[in-house]
Short mmCIF file of C-alpha atoms in Angstrom, two decimals:
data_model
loop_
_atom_site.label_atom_id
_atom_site.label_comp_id
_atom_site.label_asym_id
_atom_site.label_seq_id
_atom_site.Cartn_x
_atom_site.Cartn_y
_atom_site.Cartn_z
CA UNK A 31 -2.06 16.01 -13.77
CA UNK A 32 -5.38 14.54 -12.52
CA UNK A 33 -3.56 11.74 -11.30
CA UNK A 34 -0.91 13.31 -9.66
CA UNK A 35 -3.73 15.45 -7.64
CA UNK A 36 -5.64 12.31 -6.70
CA UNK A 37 -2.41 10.32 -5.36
CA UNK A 38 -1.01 13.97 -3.40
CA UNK A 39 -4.81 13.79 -2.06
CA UNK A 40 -4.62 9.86 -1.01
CA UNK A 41 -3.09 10.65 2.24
CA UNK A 42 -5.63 13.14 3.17
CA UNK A 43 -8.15 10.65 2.35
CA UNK A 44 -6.87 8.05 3.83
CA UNK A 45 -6.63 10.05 7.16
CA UNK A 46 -10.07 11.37 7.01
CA UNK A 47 -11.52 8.12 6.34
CA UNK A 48 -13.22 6.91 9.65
CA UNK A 49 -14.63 3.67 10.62
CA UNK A 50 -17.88 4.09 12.69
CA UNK A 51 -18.81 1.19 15.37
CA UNK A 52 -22.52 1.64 15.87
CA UNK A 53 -22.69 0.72 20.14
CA UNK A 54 -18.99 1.09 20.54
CA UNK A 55 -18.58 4.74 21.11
CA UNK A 56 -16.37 5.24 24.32
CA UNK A 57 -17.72 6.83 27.27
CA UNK A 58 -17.23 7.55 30.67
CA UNK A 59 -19.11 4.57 31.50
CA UNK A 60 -18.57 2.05 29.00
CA UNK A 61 -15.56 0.37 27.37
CA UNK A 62 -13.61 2.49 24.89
CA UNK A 63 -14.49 1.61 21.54
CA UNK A 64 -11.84 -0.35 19.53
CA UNK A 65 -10.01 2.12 17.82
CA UNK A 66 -8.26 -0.80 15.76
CA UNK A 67 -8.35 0.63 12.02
CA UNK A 68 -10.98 3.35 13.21
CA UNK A 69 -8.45 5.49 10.82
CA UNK A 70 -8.02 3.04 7.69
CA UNK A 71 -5.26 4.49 5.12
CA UNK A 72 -6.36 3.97 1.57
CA UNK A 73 -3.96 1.41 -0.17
CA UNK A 74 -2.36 4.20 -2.13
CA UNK A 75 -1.60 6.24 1.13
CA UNK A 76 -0.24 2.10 2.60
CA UNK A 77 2.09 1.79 -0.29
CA UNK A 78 2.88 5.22 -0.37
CA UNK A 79 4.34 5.26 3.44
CA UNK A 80 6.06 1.94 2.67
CA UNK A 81 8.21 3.84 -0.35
CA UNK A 82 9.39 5.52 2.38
CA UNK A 83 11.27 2.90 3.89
CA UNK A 84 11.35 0.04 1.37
CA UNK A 85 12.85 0.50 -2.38
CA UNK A 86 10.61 -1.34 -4.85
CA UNK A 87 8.93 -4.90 -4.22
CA UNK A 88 5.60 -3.02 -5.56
CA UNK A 89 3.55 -6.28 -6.14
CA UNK A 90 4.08 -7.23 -2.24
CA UNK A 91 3.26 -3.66 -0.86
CA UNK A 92 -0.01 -3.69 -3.17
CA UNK A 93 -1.18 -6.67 -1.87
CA UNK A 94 -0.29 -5.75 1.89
CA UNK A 95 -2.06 -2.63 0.96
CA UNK A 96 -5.45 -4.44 -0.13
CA UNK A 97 -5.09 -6.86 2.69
CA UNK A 98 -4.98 -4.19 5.24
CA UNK A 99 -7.73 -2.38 3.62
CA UNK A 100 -10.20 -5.54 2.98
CA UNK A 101 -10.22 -5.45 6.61
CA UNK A 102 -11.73 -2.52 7.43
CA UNK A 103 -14.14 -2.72 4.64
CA UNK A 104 -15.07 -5.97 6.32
CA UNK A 105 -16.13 -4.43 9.26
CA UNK A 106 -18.88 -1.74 7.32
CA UNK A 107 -20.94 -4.91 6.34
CA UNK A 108 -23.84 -5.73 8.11
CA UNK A 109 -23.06 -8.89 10.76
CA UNK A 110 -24.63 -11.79 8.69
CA UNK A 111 -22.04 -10.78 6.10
CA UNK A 112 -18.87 -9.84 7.74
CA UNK A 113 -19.46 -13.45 9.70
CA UNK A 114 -19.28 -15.04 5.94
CA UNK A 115 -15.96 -13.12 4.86
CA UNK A 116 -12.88 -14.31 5.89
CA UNK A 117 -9.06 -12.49 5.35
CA UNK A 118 -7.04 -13.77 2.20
CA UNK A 119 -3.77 -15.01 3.47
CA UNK A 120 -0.59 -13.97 1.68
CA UNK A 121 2.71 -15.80 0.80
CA UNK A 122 5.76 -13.89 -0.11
CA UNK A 123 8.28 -15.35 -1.90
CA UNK A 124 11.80 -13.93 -2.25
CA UNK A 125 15.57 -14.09 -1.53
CA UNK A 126 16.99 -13.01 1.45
CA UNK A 127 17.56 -9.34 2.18
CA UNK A 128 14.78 -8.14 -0.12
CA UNK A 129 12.23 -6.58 1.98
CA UNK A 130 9.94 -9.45 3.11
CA UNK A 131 10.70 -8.39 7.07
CA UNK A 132 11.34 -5.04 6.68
CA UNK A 133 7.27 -4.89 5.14
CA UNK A 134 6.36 -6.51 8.59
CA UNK A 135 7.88 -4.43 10.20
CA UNK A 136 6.75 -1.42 8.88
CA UNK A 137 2.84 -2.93 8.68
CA UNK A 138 3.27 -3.38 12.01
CA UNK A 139 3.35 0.09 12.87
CA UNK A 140 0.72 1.53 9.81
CA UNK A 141 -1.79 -0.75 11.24
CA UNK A 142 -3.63 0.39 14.41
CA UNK A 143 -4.21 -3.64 15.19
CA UNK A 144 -3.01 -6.64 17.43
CA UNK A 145 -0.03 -7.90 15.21
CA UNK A 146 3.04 -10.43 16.21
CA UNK A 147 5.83 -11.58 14.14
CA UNK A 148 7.40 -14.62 14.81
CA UNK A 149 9.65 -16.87 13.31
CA UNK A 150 8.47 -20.53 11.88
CA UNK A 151 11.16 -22.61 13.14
CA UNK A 152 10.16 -21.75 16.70
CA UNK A 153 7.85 -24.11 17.00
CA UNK A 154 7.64 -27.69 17.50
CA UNK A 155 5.31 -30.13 16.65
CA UNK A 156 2.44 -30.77 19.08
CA UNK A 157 3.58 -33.58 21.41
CA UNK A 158 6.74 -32.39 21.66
CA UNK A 159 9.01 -30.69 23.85
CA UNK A 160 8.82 -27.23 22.68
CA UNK A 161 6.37 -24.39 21.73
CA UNK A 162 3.23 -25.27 19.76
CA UNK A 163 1.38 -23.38 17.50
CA UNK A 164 -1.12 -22.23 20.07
CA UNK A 165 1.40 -20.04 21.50
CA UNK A 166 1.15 -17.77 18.28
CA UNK A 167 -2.51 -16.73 19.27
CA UNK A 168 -1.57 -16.57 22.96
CA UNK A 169 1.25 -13.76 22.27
CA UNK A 170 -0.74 -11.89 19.79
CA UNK A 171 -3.50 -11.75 22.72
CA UNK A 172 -1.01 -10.18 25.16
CA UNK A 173 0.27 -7.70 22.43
CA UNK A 174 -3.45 -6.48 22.14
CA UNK A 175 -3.77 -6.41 25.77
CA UNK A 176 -1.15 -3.99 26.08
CA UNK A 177 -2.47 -1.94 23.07
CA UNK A 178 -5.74 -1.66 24.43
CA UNK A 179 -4.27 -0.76 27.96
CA UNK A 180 -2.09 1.88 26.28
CA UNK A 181 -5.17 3.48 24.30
CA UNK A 182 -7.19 3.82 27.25
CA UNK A 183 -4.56 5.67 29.28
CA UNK A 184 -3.76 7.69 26.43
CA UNK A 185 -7.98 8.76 26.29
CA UNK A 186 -7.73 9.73 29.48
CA UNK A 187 -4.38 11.30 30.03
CA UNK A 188 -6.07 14.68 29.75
CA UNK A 189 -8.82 13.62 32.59
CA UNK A 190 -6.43 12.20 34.96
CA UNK A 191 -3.79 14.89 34.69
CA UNK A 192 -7.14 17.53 36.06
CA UNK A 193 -7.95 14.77 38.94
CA UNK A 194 -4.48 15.02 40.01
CA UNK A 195 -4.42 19.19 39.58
CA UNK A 196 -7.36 19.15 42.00
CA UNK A 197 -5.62 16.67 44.42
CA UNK A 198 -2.47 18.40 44.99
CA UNK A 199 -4.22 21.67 45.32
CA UNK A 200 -6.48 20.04 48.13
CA UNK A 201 -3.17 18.66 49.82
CA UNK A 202 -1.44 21.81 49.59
CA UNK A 203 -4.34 24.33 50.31
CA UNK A 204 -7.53 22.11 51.74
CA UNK A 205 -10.70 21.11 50.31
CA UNK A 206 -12.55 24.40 51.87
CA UNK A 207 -10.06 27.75 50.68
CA UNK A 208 -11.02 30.84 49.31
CA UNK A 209 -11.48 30.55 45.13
CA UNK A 210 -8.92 33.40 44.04
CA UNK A 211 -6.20 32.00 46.48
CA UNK A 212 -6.56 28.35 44.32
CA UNK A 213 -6.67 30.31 41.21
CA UNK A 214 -3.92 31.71 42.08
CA UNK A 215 -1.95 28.47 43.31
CA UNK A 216 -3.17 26.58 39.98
CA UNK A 217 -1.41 29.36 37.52
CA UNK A 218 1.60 28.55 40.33
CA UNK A 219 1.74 24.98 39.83
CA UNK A 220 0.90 25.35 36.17
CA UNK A 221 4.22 27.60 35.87
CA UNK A 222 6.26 25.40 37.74
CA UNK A 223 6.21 27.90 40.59
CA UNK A 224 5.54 24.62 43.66
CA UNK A 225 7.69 22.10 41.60
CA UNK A 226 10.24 21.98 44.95
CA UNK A 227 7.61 21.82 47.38
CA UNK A 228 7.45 18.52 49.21
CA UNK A 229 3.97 16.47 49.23
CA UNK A 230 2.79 13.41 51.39
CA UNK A 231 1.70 10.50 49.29
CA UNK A 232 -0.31 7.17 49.77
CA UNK A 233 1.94 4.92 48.18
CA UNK A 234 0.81 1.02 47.81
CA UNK A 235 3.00 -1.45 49.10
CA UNK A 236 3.42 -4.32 47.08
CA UNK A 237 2.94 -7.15 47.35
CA UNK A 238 6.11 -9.70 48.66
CA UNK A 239 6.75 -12.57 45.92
CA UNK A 240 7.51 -16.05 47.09
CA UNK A 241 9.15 -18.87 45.93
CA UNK A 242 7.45 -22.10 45.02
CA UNK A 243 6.77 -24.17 47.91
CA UNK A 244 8.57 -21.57 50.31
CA UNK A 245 6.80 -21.21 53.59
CA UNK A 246 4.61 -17.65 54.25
CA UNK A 247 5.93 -15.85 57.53
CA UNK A 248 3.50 -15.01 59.65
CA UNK A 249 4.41 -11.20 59.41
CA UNK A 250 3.44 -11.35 55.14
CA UNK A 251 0.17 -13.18 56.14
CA UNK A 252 -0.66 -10.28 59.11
CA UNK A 253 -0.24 -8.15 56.45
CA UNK A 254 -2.03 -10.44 53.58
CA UNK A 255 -5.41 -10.61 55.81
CA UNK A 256 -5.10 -6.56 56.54
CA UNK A 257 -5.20 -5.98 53.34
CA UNK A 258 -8.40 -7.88 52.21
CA UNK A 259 -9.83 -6.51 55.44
CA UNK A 260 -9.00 -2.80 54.72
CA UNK A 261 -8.34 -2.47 51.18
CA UNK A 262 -5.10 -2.63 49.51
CA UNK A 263 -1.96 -1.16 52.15
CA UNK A 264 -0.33 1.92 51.58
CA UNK A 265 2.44 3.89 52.92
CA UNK A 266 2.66 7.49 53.41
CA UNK A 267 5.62 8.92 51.92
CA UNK A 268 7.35 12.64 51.78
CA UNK A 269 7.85 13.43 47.78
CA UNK A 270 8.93 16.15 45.63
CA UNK A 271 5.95 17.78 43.81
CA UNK A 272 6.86 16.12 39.99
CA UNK A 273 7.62 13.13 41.44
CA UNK A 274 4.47 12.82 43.52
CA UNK A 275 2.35 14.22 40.62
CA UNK A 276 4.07 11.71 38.29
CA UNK A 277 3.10 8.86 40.78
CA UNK A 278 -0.39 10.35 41.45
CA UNK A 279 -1.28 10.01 37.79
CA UNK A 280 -0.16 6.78 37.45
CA UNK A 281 -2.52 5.64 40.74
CA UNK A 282 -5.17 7.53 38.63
CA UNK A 283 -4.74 5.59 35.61
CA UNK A 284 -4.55 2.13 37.21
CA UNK A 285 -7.48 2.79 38.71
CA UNK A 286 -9.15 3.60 35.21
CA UNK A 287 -7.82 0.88 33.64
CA UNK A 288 -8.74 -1.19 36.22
CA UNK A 289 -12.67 0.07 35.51
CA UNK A 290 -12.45 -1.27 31.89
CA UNK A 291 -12.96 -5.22 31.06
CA UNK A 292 -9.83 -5.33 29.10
CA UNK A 293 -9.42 -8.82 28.18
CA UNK A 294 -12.87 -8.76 26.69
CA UNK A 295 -11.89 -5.85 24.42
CA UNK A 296 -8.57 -7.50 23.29
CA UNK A 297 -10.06 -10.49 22.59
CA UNK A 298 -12.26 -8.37 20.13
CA UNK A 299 -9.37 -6.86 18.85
CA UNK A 300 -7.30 -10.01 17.79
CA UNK A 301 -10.53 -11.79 16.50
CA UNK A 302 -11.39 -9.45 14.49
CA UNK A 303 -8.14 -7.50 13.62
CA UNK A 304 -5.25 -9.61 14.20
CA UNK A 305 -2.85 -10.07 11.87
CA UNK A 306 0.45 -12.85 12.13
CA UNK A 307 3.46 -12.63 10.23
CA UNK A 308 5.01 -15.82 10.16
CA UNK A 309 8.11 -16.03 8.16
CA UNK A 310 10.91 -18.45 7.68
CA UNK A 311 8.48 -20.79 6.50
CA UNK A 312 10.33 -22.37 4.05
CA UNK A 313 12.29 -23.98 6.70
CA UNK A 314 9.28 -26.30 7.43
CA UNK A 315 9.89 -28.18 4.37
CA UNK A 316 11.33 -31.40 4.46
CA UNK A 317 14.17 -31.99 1.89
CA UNK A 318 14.80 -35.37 2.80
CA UNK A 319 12.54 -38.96 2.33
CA UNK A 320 13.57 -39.85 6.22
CA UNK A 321 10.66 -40.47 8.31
CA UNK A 322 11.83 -41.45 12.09
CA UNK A 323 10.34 -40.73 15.37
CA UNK A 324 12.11 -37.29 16.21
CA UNK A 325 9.77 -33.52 15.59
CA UNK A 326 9.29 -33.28 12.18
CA UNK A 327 8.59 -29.99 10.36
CA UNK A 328 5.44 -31.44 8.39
CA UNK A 329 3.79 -32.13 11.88
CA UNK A 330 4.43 -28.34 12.51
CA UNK A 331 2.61 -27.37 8.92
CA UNK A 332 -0.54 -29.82 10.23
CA UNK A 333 -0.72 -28.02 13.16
CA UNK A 334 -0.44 -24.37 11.19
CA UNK A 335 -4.08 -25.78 9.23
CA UNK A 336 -6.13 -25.36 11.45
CA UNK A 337 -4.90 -22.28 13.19
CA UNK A 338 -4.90 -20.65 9.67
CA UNK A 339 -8.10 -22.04 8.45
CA UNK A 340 -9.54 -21.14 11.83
CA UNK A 341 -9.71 -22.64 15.24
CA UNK A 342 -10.65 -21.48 18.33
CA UNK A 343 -7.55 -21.42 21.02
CA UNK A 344 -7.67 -21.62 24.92
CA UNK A 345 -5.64 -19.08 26.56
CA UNK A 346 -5.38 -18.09 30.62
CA UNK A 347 -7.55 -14.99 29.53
CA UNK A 348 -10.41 -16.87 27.50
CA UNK A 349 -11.07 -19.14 23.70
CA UNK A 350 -9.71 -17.04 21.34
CA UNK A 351 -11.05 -17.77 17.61
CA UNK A 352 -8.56 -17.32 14.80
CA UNK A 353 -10.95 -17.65 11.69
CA UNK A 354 -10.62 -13.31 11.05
CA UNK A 355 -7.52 -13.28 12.31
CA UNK A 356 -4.75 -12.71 8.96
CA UNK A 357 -1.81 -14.48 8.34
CA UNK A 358 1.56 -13.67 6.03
CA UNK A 359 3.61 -15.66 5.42
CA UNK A 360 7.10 -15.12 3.82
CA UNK A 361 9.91 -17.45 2.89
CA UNK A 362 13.32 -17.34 0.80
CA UNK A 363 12.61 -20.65 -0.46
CA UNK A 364 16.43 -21.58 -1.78
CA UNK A 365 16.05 -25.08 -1.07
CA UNK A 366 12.67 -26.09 -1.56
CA UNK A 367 9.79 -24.80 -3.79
CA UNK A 368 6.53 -23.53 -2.23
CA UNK A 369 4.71 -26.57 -4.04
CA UNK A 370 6.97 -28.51 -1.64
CA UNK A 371 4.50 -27.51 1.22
CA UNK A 372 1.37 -29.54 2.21
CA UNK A 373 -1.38 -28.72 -0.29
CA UNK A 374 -3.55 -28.15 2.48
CA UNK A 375 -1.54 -25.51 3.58
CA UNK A 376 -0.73 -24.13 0.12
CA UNK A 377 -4.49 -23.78 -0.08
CA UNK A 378 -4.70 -22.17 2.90
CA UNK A 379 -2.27 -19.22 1.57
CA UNK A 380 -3.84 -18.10 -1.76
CA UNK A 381 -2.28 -14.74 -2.64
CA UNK A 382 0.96 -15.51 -3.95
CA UNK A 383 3.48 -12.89 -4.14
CA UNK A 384 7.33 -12.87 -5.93
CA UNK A 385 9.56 -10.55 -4.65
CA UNK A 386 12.88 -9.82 -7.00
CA UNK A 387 15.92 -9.84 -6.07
CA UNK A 388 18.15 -6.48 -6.06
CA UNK A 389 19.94 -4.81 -8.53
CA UNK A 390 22.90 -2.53 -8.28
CA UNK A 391 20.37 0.21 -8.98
CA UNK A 392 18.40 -0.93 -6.30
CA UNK A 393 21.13 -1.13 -3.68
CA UNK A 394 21.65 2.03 -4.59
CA UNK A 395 18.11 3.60 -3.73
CA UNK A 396 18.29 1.45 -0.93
CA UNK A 397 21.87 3.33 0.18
CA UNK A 398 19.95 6.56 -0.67
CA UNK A 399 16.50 6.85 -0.54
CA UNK A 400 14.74 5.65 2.24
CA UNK A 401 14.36 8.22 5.39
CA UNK A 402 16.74 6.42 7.85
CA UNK A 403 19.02 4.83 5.40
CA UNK A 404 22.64 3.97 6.01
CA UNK A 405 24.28 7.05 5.12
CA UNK A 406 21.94 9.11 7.44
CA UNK A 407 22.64 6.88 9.82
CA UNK A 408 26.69 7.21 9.76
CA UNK A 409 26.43 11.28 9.31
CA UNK A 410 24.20 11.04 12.96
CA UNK A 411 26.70 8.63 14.56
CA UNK A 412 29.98 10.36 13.78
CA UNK A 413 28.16 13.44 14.28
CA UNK A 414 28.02 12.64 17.52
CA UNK A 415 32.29 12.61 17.87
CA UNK A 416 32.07 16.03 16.24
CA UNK A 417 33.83 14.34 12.88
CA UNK A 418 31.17 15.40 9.49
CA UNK A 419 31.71 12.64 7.07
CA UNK A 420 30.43 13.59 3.81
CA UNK A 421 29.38 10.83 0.70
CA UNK A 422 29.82 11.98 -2.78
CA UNK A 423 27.78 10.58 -5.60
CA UNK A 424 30.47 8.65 -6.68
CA UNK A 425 31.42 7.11 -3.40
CA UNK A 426 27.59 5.92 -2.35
CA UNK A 427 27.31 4.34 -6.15
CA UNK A 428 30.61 2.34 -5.95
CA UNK A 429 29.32 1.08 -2.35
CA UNK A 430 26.36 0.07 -4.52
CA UNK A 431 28.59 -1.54 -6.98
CA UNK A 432 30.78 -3.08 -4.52
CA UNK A 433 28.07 -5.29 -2.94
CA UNK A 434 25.94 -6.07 -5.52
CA UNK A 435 29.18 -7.64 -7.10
CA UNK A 436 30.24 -8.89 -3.95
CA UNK A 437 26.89 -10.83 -3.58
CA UNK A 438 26.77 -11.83 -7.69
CA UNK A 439 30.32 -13.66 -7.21
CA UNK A 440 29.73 -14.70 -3.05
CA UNK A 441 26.23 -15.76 -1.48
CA UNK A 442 23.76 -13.31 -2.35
CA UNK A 443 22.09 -11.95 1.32
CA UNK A 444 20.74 -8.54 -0.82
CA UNK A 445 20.37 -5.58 0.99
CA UNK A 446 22.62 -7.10 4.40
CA UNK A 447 25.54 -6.61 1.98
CA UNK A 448 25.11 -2.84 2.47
CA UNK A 449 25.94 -2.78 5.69
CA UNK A 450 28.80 -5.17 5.56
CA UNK A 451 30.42 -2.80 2.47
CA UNK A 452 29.16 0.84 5.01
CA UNK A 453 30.84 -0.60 7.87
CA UNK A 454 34.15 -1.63 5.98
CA UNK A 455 34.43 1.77 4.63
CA UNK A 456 34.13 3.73 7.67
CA UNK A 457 35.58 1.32 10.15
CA UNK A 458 38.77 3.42 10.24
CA UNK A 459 36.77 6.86 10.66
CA UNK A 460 35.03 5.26 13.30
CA UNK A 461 37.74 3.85 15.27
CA UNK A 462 39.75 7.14 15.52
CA UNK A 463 36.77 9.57 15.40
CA UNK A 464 37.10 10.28 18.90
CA UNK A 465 40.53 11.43 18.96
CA UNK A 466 40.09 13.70 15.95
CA UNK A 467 39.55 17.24 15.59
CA UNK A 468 35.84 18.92 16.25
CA UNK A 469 34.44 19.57 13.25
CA UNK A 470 36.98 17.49 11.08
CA UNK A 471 35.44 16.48 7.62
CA UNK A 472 35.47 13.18 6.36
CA UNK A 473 34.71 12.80 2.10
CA UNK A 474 33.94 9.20 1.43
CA UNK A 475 34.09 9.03 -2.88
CA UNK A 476 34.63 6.30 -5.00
CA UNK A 477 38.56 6.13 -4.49
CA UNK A 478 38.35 6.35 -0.72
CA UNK A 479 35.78 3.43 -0.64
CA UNK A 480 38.24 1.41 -3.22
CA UNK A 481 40.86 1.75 -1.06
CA UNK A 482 38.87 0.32 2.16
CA UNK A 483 37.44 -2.47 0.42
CA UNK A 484 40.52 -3.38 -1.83
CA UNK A 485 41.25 -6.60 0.20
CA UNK A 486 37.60 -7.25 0.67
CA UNK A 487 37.31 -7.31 -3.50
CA UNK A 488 40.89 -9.07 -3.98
CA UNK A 489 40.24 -12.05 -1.62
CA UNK A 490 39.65 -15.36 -2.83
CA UNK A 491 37.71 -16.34 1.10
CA UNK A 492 35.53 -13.35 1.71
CA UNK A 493 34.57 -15.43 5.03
CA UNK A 494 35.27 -12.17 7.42
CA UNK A 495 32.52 -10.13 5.52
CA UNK A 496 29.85 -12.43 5.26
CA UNK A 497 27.53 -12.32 7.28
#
């Protein structure tokens, strides 16, 4: 019982737990502090939130969990020490269909930091035509860019949308107007009372593109020197009230955002928060003794050392060190064996992490459990036509049954096969849902599913179904 109490607490915990930034505490003045991990979740309340999605693969979620976790206990150490601590990279290993991207993905939105997913086989070796490693820590700098851009807005959503109150009261009354007449204008516009009135705006007038090497006309450069001698041009236009309030707030926030330094702040963030899934990395092995003068992958893995071990990148917005920064990396590794990577790198990666592949039991959980799983997701889209299709007990185990014995006896692409078995079942239903009855009911049990998948289970070359 005490146990149960402490993990129904964990979330609450979790939630509560703050991280304080001594210097960093946003102001009207200052910078915003970094609100990357300012609310850690415990590593019960991260594997707890991934059970919500994902259906076993406990060993990877725990050490996602701690990951996430070492990082903000990282940053309550004093400076001499956090400089000495550096993240624990993970490898997951597993067969397709298992999970690996679907824990990225899910990461990706638990953690309040910079984080990029990309796929290994991308990138080319340096020298190369093609994208180098480099461009890894490049993208994750314009993801936190537009995280931190996004926070500060939201912080002062609430400010701007009073500094845009008082302006459209001043356009529509004046600056000097008796007090109870704006009172009673402001409950007006706060009831929607002036939403049809029409308002004139400053708009900006942007800026005309060119083409490379295409000549400026002397009209665009008239207006080009106006505009450094007067400020930026603008326009007066005639708008509807929510349109011109929607387009006054936005003015407001540019100009806020435009106060802040940014670039300096994401930097921060991915230096000290970042975090890189990189998966498909199998696929950098080499299964072959051939050595020519084409891209090989190996050059790609020497180029991942350093970036992992920790290098400092130039980008258009500043150096960018990657030495804090994590990295996971996931592969199915059907070919080749993770000892077939460069030792270097192998060393580089030093949690190791199996993932197993699925059971009928778990295809099953998978079918049923998670919040947005597959049989949700058909009862929402036919729901839509008016048809309700219902799934018995029987009918979502034999789907269950159906692929995990389709992917036993065919190649095994775990929890894909679900979908290939949903959408064979329903395809009928779907295709003449729109021509049936409202409120027609649809029972999918283990006979209708049989039926739909009859030819699917009969056929020697299950080639249409695979994926």
């Amino acid at each position: 019982l005490r146990g149960a109490a402490r993990a129904a607490r964990a979330p609450e915990r979790a939630l509560s737990t703050r991280m304080e930034v001594s210097g960093q505490e946003g102001t009207a003045n200052h910078s915003p502090a970094p609100t990357l991990m300012t609310y850690a979740l415990t590593p019960p309340a991260v594997v707890e939130q991934l059970d919500r999605y994902i259906v076993g693969q406990r060993d990877a979620k725990r050490a996602v969990a701690v990951a996430l976790r070492n990082r903000w206990r990282r940053h309550q150490l004093p400076e001499e020490t956090k400089a000495e601590i550096t993240p624990k990279n993970i490898l997951m290993i597993g067969p397709t269909g298992c999970g690996k991207t679907e824990i990225a993905r899910r990461i990706a939105k638990l953690s309040q930091a910079p984080f990029i997913k990309v796929e290994a086989t991308k990138f080319t070796e340096v020298g190369f035509h093609g994208r180098d490693v480099d461009q890894i820590i490049r993208d994750l700098l314009d993801v936190s860019i537009q995280m931190t851009k996004k926070r500060v807005r939201e912080q002062r959503k609430e400010q701007v949308e009073q500094i845009v109150e008082e302006r459209i009261l001043d356009i529509l009354l004046g600056s000097e107007v008796d007090p109870n007449a704006r009172v009673t204008f402001r409950n007006m516009l706060h009831n929607g009372a002036l939403d049809s009135r029409m308002l004139d705006v400053e708009v900006p007038v942007p800026t005309p593109t060119l083409a490379h090497g295409e000549p400026i006309p002397q009209t665009v450069l008239k207006d080009m020197v106006q505009n450094v001698k007067t400020g930026r041009r603008v326009d007066k236009r005639k708008l509807i009230l929510t349109e011109a309030r929607a387009l006054m707030e936005e003015q407001e926030l540019e100009k806020i955002v435009e106060s802040y330094d940014i670039t300096k702040e994401a930097i921060a963030s991915v230096e000290t928060a970042g975090i890189v899934f990189l998966d498909e990395i199998d696929k950098l092995i080499s299964t072959g003794d051939y050595r020519g003068a084409d891209a090989s992958s190996e050059g790609v893995q020497r180029d991942l050392l350093p970036l992992i071990e920790g290098c400092v990148t130039t980008t258009k917005h500043g150096n960018v060190s990657s030495e804090h920064i994590l990295f996971i990396c996931s592969g199915a590794f059907h070919s080749a064996k993770p000892s077939d990577m460069l030792a270097e790198l192998q060393g580089r990666l030093p949690i190791r992490v199996n993932l197993q592949g699925l059971t009928e039991e778990d295809l099953y959980r998978i079918l049923t459990e998670p919040v947005h799983n597959l049989v949700v997701q058909q009862r929402a889209l036919l729901g839509t036509e008016g048809v309700v299709i219902e799934f018995t007990e029987c009918g979502k185990r034999e789907i269950a049954r159906v692929a995990h014995e389709v992917n036993t006896t065919q190649e095994n692409i775990g929890a894909r096969r679900l979908s290939t078995v949903m959408e064979r079942v329903v395809e009928e239903v779907s295709f003449e849902a729109s021509e049936m009855e409202p409120n027609s009911v649809i029972e999918v049990d283990a006979e209708f599913v049989r039926g739909r998948v009859s030819a699917l289970m009969r056929s020697s070359d299950l080639s249409r179904y695979v994926l």
